[in-house]
mmCIF file of C-alpha atoms and ligand atoms in Angstrom:
data_model
loop_
_atom_site.group_PDB
_atom_site.id
_atom_site.type_symbol
_atom_site.label_atom_id
_atom_site.label_comp_id
_atom_site.label_asym_id
_atom_site.label_seq_id
_atom_site.Cartn_x
_atom_site.Cartn_y
_atom_site.Cartn_z
ATOM 1 C CA MET A 39 -25.211 5.645 -26.348
ATOM 2 C CA ILE A 40 -28.199 7.767 -27.279
ATOM 3 C CA ILE A 41 -28.978 8.699 -30.862
ATOM 4 C CA ILE A 42 -31.258 11.675 -31.410
ATOM 5 C CA MET A 43 -32.949 11.748 -34.807
ATOM 6 C CA GLU A 44 -33.728 14.908 -36.795
ATOM 7 C CA ARG A 45 -37.265 16.249 -36.345
ATOM 8 C CA ASN A 46 -38.094 15.297 -39.968
ATOM 9 C CA ALA A 47 -36.499 11.828 -39.802
ATOM 10 C CA THR A 48 -38.622 9.146 -41.454
ATOM 11 C CA LEU A 49 -39.553 5.735 -40.114
ATOM 12 C CA GLU A 50 -37.127 4.301 -42.689
ATOM 13 C CA ASN A 51 -34.328 6.462 -41.266
ATOM 14 C CA VAL A 52 -35.059 5.162 -37.759
ATOM 15 C CA GLN A 53 -35.211 1.608 -39.048
ATOM 16 C CA ALA A 54 -31.864 1.973 -40.828
ATOM 17 C CA VAL A 55 -30.199 3.143 -37.603
ATOM 18 C CA THR A 56 -31.860 0.322 -35.650
ATOM 19 C CA ASN A 57 -30.733 -2.259 -38.205
ATOM 20 C CA LEU A 58 -27.131 -1.054 -38.120
ATOM 21 C CA LEU A 59 -27.052 -1.095 -34.316
ATOM 22 C CA GLU A 60 -28.664 -4.522 -34.041
ATOM 23 C CA SER A 61 -26.306 -5.976 -36.634
ATOM 24 C CA HIS A 62 -23.453 -4.965 -34.283
ATOM 25 C CA GLY A 63 -25.014 -6.632 -31.271
ATOM 26 C CA PHE A 64 -26.636 -3.592 -29.653
ATOM 27 C CA LYS A 65 -29.901 -3.826 -27.726
ATOM 28 C CA VAL A 66 -32.058 -1.035 -29.155
ATOM 29 C CA LEU A 67 -34.955 0.873 -27.572
ATOM 30 C CA VAL A 68 -36.789 3.446 -29.681
ATOM 31 C CA HIS A 69 -38.671 6.298 -27.970
ATOM 32 C CA THR A 70 -40.916 8.256 -30.294
ATOM 33 C CA GLY A 71 -41.603 11.707 -28.910
ATOM 34 C CA GLU A 72 -43.872 14.441 -30.260
ATOM 35 C CA ILE A 73 -40.973 16.131 -32.046
ATOM 36 C CA TYR A 74 -37.914 13.906 -31.810
ATOM 37 C CA THR A 75 -37.307 10.193 -31.933
ATOM 38 C CA VAL A 76 -34.587 9.046 -29.562
ATOM 39 C CA ILE A 77 -32.824 5.695 -29.897
ATOM 40 C CA ASN A 78 -31.219 4.201 -26.838
ATOM 41 C CA ALA A 79 -28.484 1.701 -27.753
ATOM 42 C CA LEU A 80 -26.921 -0.610 -25.171
ATOM 43 C CA GLY A 81 -23.828 -2.544 -26.176
ATOM 44 C CA ASP A 82 -20.114 -2.472 -26.852
ATOM 45 C CA LYS A 83 -19.290 0.811 -28.589
ATOM 46 C CA THR A 84 -15.927 -0.485 -29.812
ATOM 47 C CA THR A 85 -17.713 -2.729 -32.318
ATOM 48 C CA LEU A 86 -19.170 0.211 -34.243
ATOM 49 C CA SER A 87 -17.655 3.616 -34.964
ATOM 50 C CA ALA A 88 -19.812 6.673 -34.296
ATOM 51 C CA ASN A 89 -18.968 7.907 -37.803
ATOM 52 C CA ARG A 90 -20.962 5.036 -39.321
ATOM 53 C CA ILE A 91 -24.079 6.044 -37.376
ATOM 54 C CA GLU A 92 -23.597 9.772 -37.971
ATOM 55 C CA ALA A 93 -23.373 9.136 -41.710
ATOM 56 C CA LEU A 94 -26.912 7.728 -41.837
ATOM 57 C CA ASP A 95 -29.732 10.002 -43.013
ATOM 58 C CA GLY A 96 -31.848 11.580 -40.309
ATOM 59 C CA VAL A 97 -29.284 11.343 -37.479
ATOM 60 C CA LYS A 98 -29.035 14.636 -35.554
ATOM 61 C CA GLN A 99 -26.731 13.859 -32.667
ATOM 62 C CA ILE A 100 -25.083 11.025 -30.778
ATOM 63 C CA LYS A 101 -24.499 11.251 -27.047
ATOM 64 C CA PHE A 102 -22.203 8.939 -25.164
ATOM 65 C CA ILE A 103 -22.845 7.978 -21.596
ATOM 66 C CA ARG A 104 -19.339 6.685 -20.976
ATOM 67 C CA GLU A 105 -16.250 8.817 -21.471
ATOM 68 C CA PRO A 106 -14.490 8.087 -24.782
ATOM 69 C CA PHE A 107 -11.167 7.675 -22.949
ATOM 70 C CA ARG A 108 -11.792 4.245 -21.518
ATOM 71 C CA LEU A 109 -8.468 3.218 -20.015
ATOM 72 C CA ALA A 110 -7.760 6.656 -18.555
ATOM 73 C CA SER A 111 -11.221 7.078 -17.050
ATOM 74 C CA ARG A 112 -12.259 6.939 -13.402
ATOM 75 C CA ASP A 113 -15.109 4.621 -14.423
ATOM 76 C CA ARG A 114 -12.532 1.963 -15.183
ATOM 77 C CA GLN A 115 -10.316 2.587 -12.159
ATOM 78 C CA SER A 116 -11.606 4.467 -9.151
ATOM 79 C CA GLU A 117 -8.269 4.629 -7.273
ATOM 80 C CA ASP A 118 -5.612 7.128 -8.348
ATOM 81 C CA THR A 119 -2.762 5.713 -10.401
ATOM 82 C CA VAL A 120 0.511 5.946 -8.497
ATOM 83 C CA ILE A 121 3.740 5.728 -10.475
ATOM 84 C CA GLU A 122 6.713 4.419 -8.574
ATOM 85 C CA PHE A 123 10.385 4.804 -9.486
ATOM 86 C CA GLU A 124 13.465 2.690 -8.794
ATOM 87 C CA ASN A 125 14.449 4.845 -5.790
ATOM 88 C CA GLY A 126 11.013 4.671 -4.184
ATOM 89 C CA VAL A 127 9.819 8.108 -5.379
ATOM 90 C CA LYS A 128 6.080 8.040 -6.133
ATOM 91 C CA ILE A 129 3.850 10.329 -8.187
ATOM 92 C CA GLY A 130 0.083 10.452 -7.682
ATOM 93 C CA GLY A 131 -2.500 9.434 -5.104
ATOM 94 C CA ALA A 132 -1.959 10.655 -1.576
ATOM 95 C CA ASN A 133 1.791 11.042 -2.073
ATOM 96 C CA ARG A 134 3.421 14.398 -1.452
ATOM 97 C CA PRO A 135 3.664 16.458 -4.659
ATOM 98 C CA VAL A 136 6.989 16.038 -6.457
ATOM 99 C CA PHE A 137 9.273 18.689 -7.956
ATOM 100 C CA MET A 138 10.802 18.510 -11.443
ATOM 101 C CA VAL A 139 13.373 21.210 -11.775
ATOM 102 C CA GLY A 140 15.976 22.252 -14.320
ATOM 103 C CA PRO A 141 16.799 24.368 -17.329
ATOM 104 C CA CYS A 142 14.608 24.534 -20.415
ATOM 105 C CA SER A 143 17.533 23.261 -22.510
ATOM 106 C CA VAL A 144 20.606 21.454 -21.281
ATOM 107 C CA GLU A 145 23.394 23.824 -22.326
ATOM 108 C CA ASP A 146 26.534 22.827 -20.430
ATOM 109 C CA TYR A 147 27.411 20.366 -17.708
ATOM 110 C CA ASP A 148 28.577 22.877 -15.098
ATOM 111 C CA GLY A 149 25.372 24.907 -15.168
ATOM 112 C CA LEU A 150 23.239 21.783 -15.143
ATOM 113 C CA LEU A 151 25.117 20.354 -12.182
ATOM 114 C CA GLN A 152 24.758 23.590 -10.188
ATOM 115 C CA VAL A 153 20.984 23.406 -10.607
ATOM 116 C CA ALA A 154 20.876 19.670 -9.934
ATOM 117 C CA LYS A 155 22.914 19.911 -6.723
ATOM 118 C CA ALA A 156 20.761 22.740 -5.373
ATOM 119 C CA ALA A 157 17.569 20.882 -6.303
ATOM 120 C CA LYS A 158 18.777 17.709 -4.607
ATOM 121 C CA GLU A 159 19.808 19.572 -1.470
ATOM 122 C CA LEU A 160 16.350 21.113 -1.227
ATOM 123 C CA GLY A 161 14.634 17.731 -1.578
ATOM 124 C CA CYS A 162 13.456 17.788 -5.196
ATOM 125 C CA GLN A 163 13.101 14.420 -6.898
ATOM 126 C CA PHE A 164 13.576 15.092 -10.629
ATOM 127 C CA LEU A 165 15.998 16.945 -12.879
ATOM 128 C CA ARG A 166 14.419 18.179 -16.103
ATOM 129 C CA GLY A 167 16.235 19.452 -19.179
ATOM 130 C CA GLY A 168 15.735 19.367 -22.927
ATOM 131 C CA ALA A 169 18.225 17.598 -25.186
ATOM 132 C CA PHE A 170 15.931 17.803 -28.212
ATOM 133 C CA LYS A 171 14.119 21.141 -28.231
ATOM 134 C CA PRO A 172 11.057 21.974 -30.303
ATOM 135 C CA ARG A 173 11.678 25.599 -31.368
ATOM 136 C CA THR A 174 9.293 27.920 -33.159
ATOM 137 C CA SER A 175 12.133 29.419 -35.203
ATOM 138 C CA PRO A 176 14.660 27.282 -37.085
ATOM 139 C CA TYR A 177 17.336 29.828 -36.115
ATOM 140 C CA ASP A 178 16.989 29.148 -32.381
ATOM 141 C CA PHE A 179 19.069 26.734 -30.306
ATOM 142 C CA ASP A 180 17.482 23.309 -30.618
ATOM 143 C CA GLY A 181 19.422 21.283 -28.095
ATOM 144 C CA LEU A 182 22.660 19.332 -27.789
ATOM 145 C CA GLY A 183 21.088 15.941 -28.522
ATOM 146 C CA GLU A 184 22.870 12.917 -27.069
ATOM 147 C CA VAL A 185 25.564 15.072 -25.432
ATOM 148 C CA ALA A 186 22.819 16.642 -23.313
ATOM 149 C CA LEU A 187 21.439 13.206 -22.446
ATOM 150 C CA LYS A 188 24.899 12.223 -21.210
ATOM 151 C CA TYR A 189 25.110 15.381 -19.086
ATOM 152 C CA LEU A 190 21.714 14.536 -17.567
ATOM 153 C CA ALA A 191 22.867 10.991 -16.823
ATOM 154 C CA ASP A 192 26.084 12.289 -15.233
ATOM 155 C CA ALA A 193 24.104 14.756 -13.106
ATOM 156 C CA LYS A 194 21.877 11.859 -12.048
ATOM 157 C CA LYS A 195 24.947 9.868 -11.028
ATOM 158 C CA GLU A 196 26.229 12.809 -9.037
ATOM 159 C CA THR A 197 22.965 13.731 -7.275
ATOM 160 C CA GLY A 198 20.594 10.755 -7.477
ATOM 161 C CA LEU A 199 17.885 12.905 -9.108
ATOM 162 C CA LEU A 200 15.703 11.124 -11.626
ATOM 163 C CA VAL A 201 15.842 12.472 -15.188
ATOM 164 C CA VAL A 202 12.989 13.901 -17.282
ATOM 165 C CA THR A 203 13.673 14.810 -20.907
ATOM 166 C CA GLU A 204 11.666 15.358 -24.065
ATOM 167 C CA LEU A 205 11.405 12.939 -26.978
ATOM 168 C CA MET A 206 10.534 14.557 -30.308
ATOM 169 C CA ASP A 207 11.161 11.756 -32.767
ATOM 170 C CA SER A 208 10.415 8.064 -32.294
ATOM 171 C CA SER A 209 13.713 7.180 -34.001
ATOM 172 C CA ASP A 210 15.442 8.563 -30.866
ATOM 173 C CA LEU A 211 13.296 6.518 -28.464
ATOM 174 C CA ASP A 212 15.873 3.840 -27.591
ATOM 175 C CA MET A 213 18.567 6.433 -27.028
ATOM 176 C CA VAL A 214 16.361 8.616 -24.823
ATOM 177 C CA CYS A 215 15.161 5.567 -22.854
ATOM 178 C CA GLU A 216 18.778 4.717 -22.083
ATOM 179 C CA TYR A 217 19.222 7.998 -20.178
ATOM 180 C CA ALA A 218 15.764 9.096 -19.029
ATOM 181 C CA ASP A 219 13.580 7.987 -16.122
ATOM 182 C CA ILE A 220 10.570 9.782 -17.606
ATOM 183 C CA ILE A 221 10.044 10.551 -21.268
ATOM 184 C CA GLN A 222 8.385 13.884 -21.885
ATOM 185 C CA ILE A 223 6.049 14.398 -24.830
ATOM 186 C CA GLY A 224 5.872 18.129 -25.392
ATOM 187 C CA ALA A 225 2.794 20.254 -25.988
ATOM 188 C CA ARG A 226 3.537 20.511 -29.711
ATOM 189 C CA ASN A 227 3.513 16.727 -30.039
ATOM 190 C CA MET A 228 0.487 15.954 -27.890
ATOM 191 C CA GLN A 229 -1.355 14.708 -30.952
ATOM 192 C CA ASN A 230 1.611 13.206 -32.780
ATOM 193 C CA PHE A 231 -0.074 9.834 -32.792
ATOM 194 C CA LYS A 232 2.918 7.883 -34.105
ATOM 195 C CA LEU A 233 5.024 9.261 -31.279
ATOM 196 C CA LEU A 234 2.295 8.418 -28.753
ATOM 197 C CA LYS A 235 2.181 4.896 -30.140
ATOM 198 C CA ALA A 236 5.959 4.581 -29.874
ATOM 199 C CA VAL A 237 6.063 5.627 -26.193
ATOM 200 C CA GLY A 238 3.017 3.446 -25.612
ATOM 201 C CA LYS A 239 5.153 0.473 -26.564
ATOM 202 C CA CYS A 240 7.964 1.260 -24.152
ATOM 203 C CA SER A 241 8.063 0.694 -20.421
ATOM 204 C CA LYS A 242 9.233 4.126 -19.178
ATOM 205 C CA PRO A 243 6.764 6.498 -17.536
ATOM 206 C CA VAL A 244 5.666 9.306 -19.836
ATOM 207 C CA ILE A 245 4.846 12.937 -19.079
ATOM 208 C CA LEU A 246 2.269 14.081 -21.597
ATOM 209 C CA LYS A 247 2.022 17.856 -21.834
ATOM 210 C CA ARG A 248 -1.278 19.389 -22.838
ATOM 211 C CA GLY A 249 -1.335 20.844 -26.355
ATOM 212 C CA ALA A 250 -1.641 24.629 -26.376
ATOM 213 C CA ALA A 251 -4.993 24.460 -28.154
ATOM 214 C CA SER A 252 -6.300 21.148 -26.871
ATOM 215 C CA THR A 253 -9.497 20.392 -25.047
ATOM 216 C CA ILE A 254 -9.410 18.264 -21.918
ATOM 217 C CA LYS A 255 -11.070 15.467 -23.888
ATOM 218 C CA GLU A 256 -8.375 15.599 -26.581
ATOM 219 C CA PHE A 257 -5.734 15.629 -23.842
ATOM 220 C CA LEU A 258 -7.161 12.516 -22.202
ATOM 221 C CA LEU A 259 -7.626 10.806 -25.562
ATOM 222 C CA ALA A 260 -3.949 11.466 -26.315
ATOM 223 C CA ALA A 261 -3.126 9.751 -23.000
ATOM 224 C CA GLU A 262 -5.467 6.967 -24.091
ATOM 225 C CA HIS A 263 -3.326 6.391 -27.208
ATOM 226 C CA ILE A 264 -0.287 5.760 -24.996
ATOM 227 C CA MET A 265 -2.247 3.466 -22.673
ATOM 228 C CA TYR A 266 -3.971 1.635 -25.516
ATOM 229 C CA ASN A 267 -0.534 0.729 -26.873
ATOM 230 C CA GLY A 268 0.461 -0.851 -23.576
ATOM 231 C CA ASN A 269 2.005 1.833 -21.359
ATOM 232 C CA GLU A 270 -0.260 2.834 -18.478
ATOM 233 C CA LYS A 271 2.393 4.947 -16.723
ATOM 234 C CA VAL A 272 1.185 8.311 -17.948
ATOM 235 C CA ILE A 273 1.588 11.573 -16.031
ATOM 236 C CA LEU A 274 -0.405 14.482 -17.426
ATOM 237 C CA CYS A 275 0.973 18.017 -17.360
ATOM 238 C CA GLU A 276 -1.089 21.203 -17.572
ATOM 239 C CA ARG A 277 1.131 23.871 -19.186
ATOM 240 C CA GLY A 278 -1.254 26.505 -20.423
ATOM 241 C CA LEU A 279 -3.292 27.277 -23.504
ATOM 242 C CA LYS A 280 -3.123 29.892 -26.242
ATOM 243 C CA SER A 281 -5.546 32.658 -25.431
ATOM 244 C CA PHE A 282 -6.786 35.894 -26.990
ATOM 245 C CA ASP A 283 -4.736 37.885 -24.467
ATOM 246 C CA ASN A 284 -0.994 37.360 -24.507
ATOM 247 C CA SER A 285 -0.147 40.889 -23.470
ATOM 248 C CA TYR A 286 0.978 39.864 -19.987
ATOM 249 C CA THR A 287 1.305 36.084 -20.148
ATOM 250 C CA ARG A 288 2.621 33.661 -22.773
ATOM 251 C CA ASN A 289 -0.197 31.176 -22.183
ATOM 252 C CA LEU A 290 -3.336 30.916 -20.096
ATOM 253 C CA LEU A 291 -2.705 28.313 -17.404
ATOM 254 C CA ASP A 292 -5.877 26.259 -17.041
ATOM 255 C CA ILE A 293 -5.890 25.555 -13.316
ATOM 256 C CA SER A 294 -9.445 24.202 -13.461
ATOM 257 C CA ALA A 295 -8.217 21.409 -15.756
ATOM 258 C CA ILE A 296 -6.523 19.857 -12.707
ATOM 259 C CA PRO A 297 -9.665 19.097 -10.647
ATOM 260 C CA VAL A 298 -11.617 18.324 -13.833
ATOM 261 C CA ILE A 299 -9.045 15.712 -14.812
ATOM 262 C CA LYS A 300 -8.969 14.370 -11.255
ATOM 263 C CA LYS A 301 -12.741 13.873 -11.460
ATOM 264 C CA TYR A 302 -12.751 12.090 -14.823
ATOM 265 C CA SER A 303 -9.392 10.300 -14.814
ATOM 266 C CA HIS A 304 -7.265 8.326 -12.371
ATOM 267 C CA LEU A 305 -3.999 9.536 -13.939
ATOM 268 C CA PRO A 306 -1.675 11.864 -12.001
ATOM 269 C CA ILE A 307 -1.393 15.447 -13.217
ATOM 270 C CA ILE A 308 1.353 17.985 -12.579
ATOM 271 C CA VAL A 309 1.439 21.726 -13.245
ATOM 272 C CA ASP A 310 4.041 23.690 -15.217
ATOM 273 C CA PRO A 311 3.780 27.369 -14.274
ATOM 274 C CA SER A 312 6.893 28.287 -16.315
ATOM 275 C CA HIS A 313 5.407 27.484 -19.731
ATOM 276 C CA GLY A 314 1.937 28.169 -18.349
ATOM 277 C CA THR A 315 2.699 31.867 -17.883
ATOM 278 C CA GLY A 316 6.024 32.658 -19.559
ATOM 279 C CA GLN A 317 6.843 34.956 -16.641
ATOM 280 C CA ARG A 318 9.257 34.349 -13.781
ATOM 281 C CA TYR A 319 7.215 36.310 -11.251
ATOM 282 C CA LEU A 320 4.125 34.198 -11.951
ATOM 283 C CA ILE A 321 5.791 30.871 -11.178
ATOM 284 C CA GLU A 322 5.212 31.083 -7.435
ATOM 285 C CA PRO A 323 1.537 32.134 -7.442
ATOM 286 C CA MET A 324 0.607 29.729 -10.228
ATOM 287 C CA ALA A 325 2.504 26.815 -8.676
ATOM 288 C CA LYS A 326 0.574 27.524 -5.485
ATOM 289 C CA ALA A 327 -2.695 27.639 -7.419
ATOM 290 C CA GLY A 328 -1.866 24.327 -9.102
ATOM 291 C CA LEU A 329 -1.048 22.665 -5.785
ATOM 292 C CA VAL A 330 -4.218 23.956 -4.151
ATOM 293 C CA ALA A 331 -6.172 22.619 -7.146
ATOM 294 C CA GLY A 332 -4.696 19.158 -6.497
ATOM 295 C CA ALA A 333 -1.607 18.874 -8.695
ATOM 296 C CA ASP A 334 0.603 15.849 -7.981
ATOM 297 C CA GLY A 335 3.745 17.786 -8.784
ATOM 298 C CA VAL A 336 5.282 20.970 -10.117
ATOM 299 C CA MET A 337 7.623 21.354 -13.078
ATOM 300 C CA VAL A 338 9.692 24.535 -12.929
ATOM 301 C CA GLU A 339 12.398 25.865 -15.206
ATOM 302 C CA VAL A 340 15.456 26.780 -13.140
ATOM 303 C CA HIS A 341 18.664 28.052 -14.738
ATOM 304 C CA HIS A 342 22.039 28.847 -13.164
ATOM 305 C CA ASN A 343 22.010 32.172 -15.044
ATOM 306 C CA PRO A 344 18.562 32.890 -16.535
ATOM 307 C CA ALA A 345 19.695 36.119 -18.201
ATOM 308 C CA CYS A 346 22.004 34.062 -20.453
ATOM 309 C CA ALA A 347 19.725 31.041 -21.006
ATOM 310 C CA LEU A 348 19.541 29.846 -24.612
ATOM 311 C CA SER A 349 15.798 29.230 -24.261
ATOM 312 C CA ASP A 350 13.001 30.351 -21.931
ATOM 313 C CA GLY A 351 15.203 32.494 -19.637
ATOM 314 C CA LYS A 352 12.279 34.849 -18.965
ATOM 315 C CA GLN A 353 10.251 32.063 -17.385
ATOM 316 C CA SER A 354 13.155 30.491 -15.487
ATOM 317 C CA LEU A 355 14.057 31.082 -11.868
ATOM 318 C CA SER A 356 17.646 31.465 -10.733
ATOM 319 C CA ILE A 357 18.822 28.923 -8.165
ATOM 320 C CA GLU A 358 18.478 31.493 -5.365
ATOM 321 C CA GLN A 359 14.971 32.452 -6.466
ATOM 322 C CA PHE A 360 13.964 28.821 -6.673
ATOM 323 C CA LYS A 361 15.172 28.195 -3.121
ATOM 324 C CA GLN A 362 12.836 30.896 -1.847
ATOM 325 C CA VAL A 363 9.882 29.718 -3.940
ATOM 326 C CA PHE A 364 10.468 26.099 -2.980
ATOM 327 C CA ALA A 365 10.376 26.933 0.738
ATOM 328 C CA LYS A 366 7.035 28.707 0.332
ATOM 329 C CA LEU A 367 5.544 25.925 -1.777
ATOM 330 C CA ASN A 368 6.576 23.371 0.814
ATOM 331 C CA ARG A 369 4.906 25.305 3.590
ATOM 332 C CA LEU A 370 1.767 25.356 1.473
ATOM 333 C CA ILE A 371 2.011 21.601 0.814
ATOM 334 C CA ASP A 372 2.306 20.946 4.571
ATOM 335 C CA THR A 373 -0.952 22.829 5.087
ATOM 336 C CA LEU A 374 -2.728 21.153 2.184
ATOM 337 C CA HIS A 375 -1.938 17.689 3.478
ATOM 338 C CA LEU A 376 -3.822 18.488 6.664
ATOM 339 C CA GLU A 377 -6.882 19.254 4.593
ATOM 340 C CA ASN A 378 -6.657 16.455 2.098
ATOM 341 C CA THR A 379 -10.336 15.541 2.148
ATOM 342 C CA VAL A 380 -12.833 15.663 -0.684
ATOM 343 C CA SER A 381 -16.291 17.168 -0.266
ATOM 344 C CA GLU A 382 -19.114 14.746 -0.905
ATOM 345 C CA PHE A 383 -20.539 16.741 -3.808
ATOM 346 C CA CYS A 384 -17.168 16.430 -5.595
ATOM 347 C CA GLU A 385 -17.448 12.652 -5.836
HETATM 348 C C1 PEP B 764 9.621 22.206 -22.127
HETATM 349 O O1 PEP B 764 9.185 21.566 -21.147
HETATM 350 O O2 PEP B 764 10.755 22.702 -22.183
HETATM 351 C C2 PEP B 764 8.702 22.482 -23.248
HETATM 352 C C3 PEP B 764 9.154 22.718 -24.468
HETATM 353 O O3 PEP B 764 7.424 22.470 -22.858
HETATM 354 P P1 PEP B 764 6.061 22.562 -23.715
HETATM 355 O O4 PEP B 764 6.043 21.341 -24.573
HETATM 356 O O5 PEP B 764 5.012 22.563 -22.645
HETATM 357 O O6 PEP B 764 6.107 23.851 -24.497
HETATM 358 MN MN1 MN B 765 11.055 25.594 -21.947
#
């Protein structure tokens, strides 16, 4: 790390920083410039928190050479992480992008099964559906709980699709693990550190959705919490950010986050154009954009009757609409696979 001292920092200030660093095993090199003194510290950053250095008089700025997300970073692992499921489905690396499809909330078994059967027939791999729903208003439908988990498990039995569902409370972890193949941590809980710790201690893959006001660094550090607690099977999901302009879209889908994350992390990342835009008609173009940007999968809300959906109907496709969109996305994927090379300057 590099510590830049204030222009009026005294020799004592520099010495105090040097002493602290050396007492934690760092090799220290001091460069005294005409205006600023810069301290170059080589050593294990985990032995000393940046806050301790920042708190010393005369310290202007600390710069880190390594990314703060150690386990999730490309520096640690240059190959893409590939997550494999019991039926051989794989997410990440050079594998074909996967599809996670289903209603926002699981409402009834019949509707769920209609979506699941259509998704399976098309060649999708995952059935998504919320049993525990985070809702902005306490008056809105917040999910059927374990009943919904049972419906998802029954639909899995019927179709063979793997199940993705959200966990909101760590006290439900064992129950959700019983039914789910992937545990979803929603955008609102991206920085619920106790929840991240809890899923970090279990063995199921986790989809971590990006918080609506989170930087890429915060997103990757949230993934780091899960990995640090023992679970390295993390799939990131870009689902849009709050922006100043919500007149036409619910969120601003950050497509550039996909190649940025691919550059700095080995973890797979999928795109969610339903929550990313809030608009049915934007699902197709934004799913395409996500795939072109390198997404390892697409999560789409599909409902058997979107007009009557209890949540997120406006951003859900009907089964018929999804069939059409899916066909187009697959044609795009076929083309992309022919061009799956990385330019040298991207390395
Ligand atoms: C969802 O996937 O239904 C959901 C609530 O997503 P997000 O956490 O991205 O809002
Ligand atoms: Mn939803």
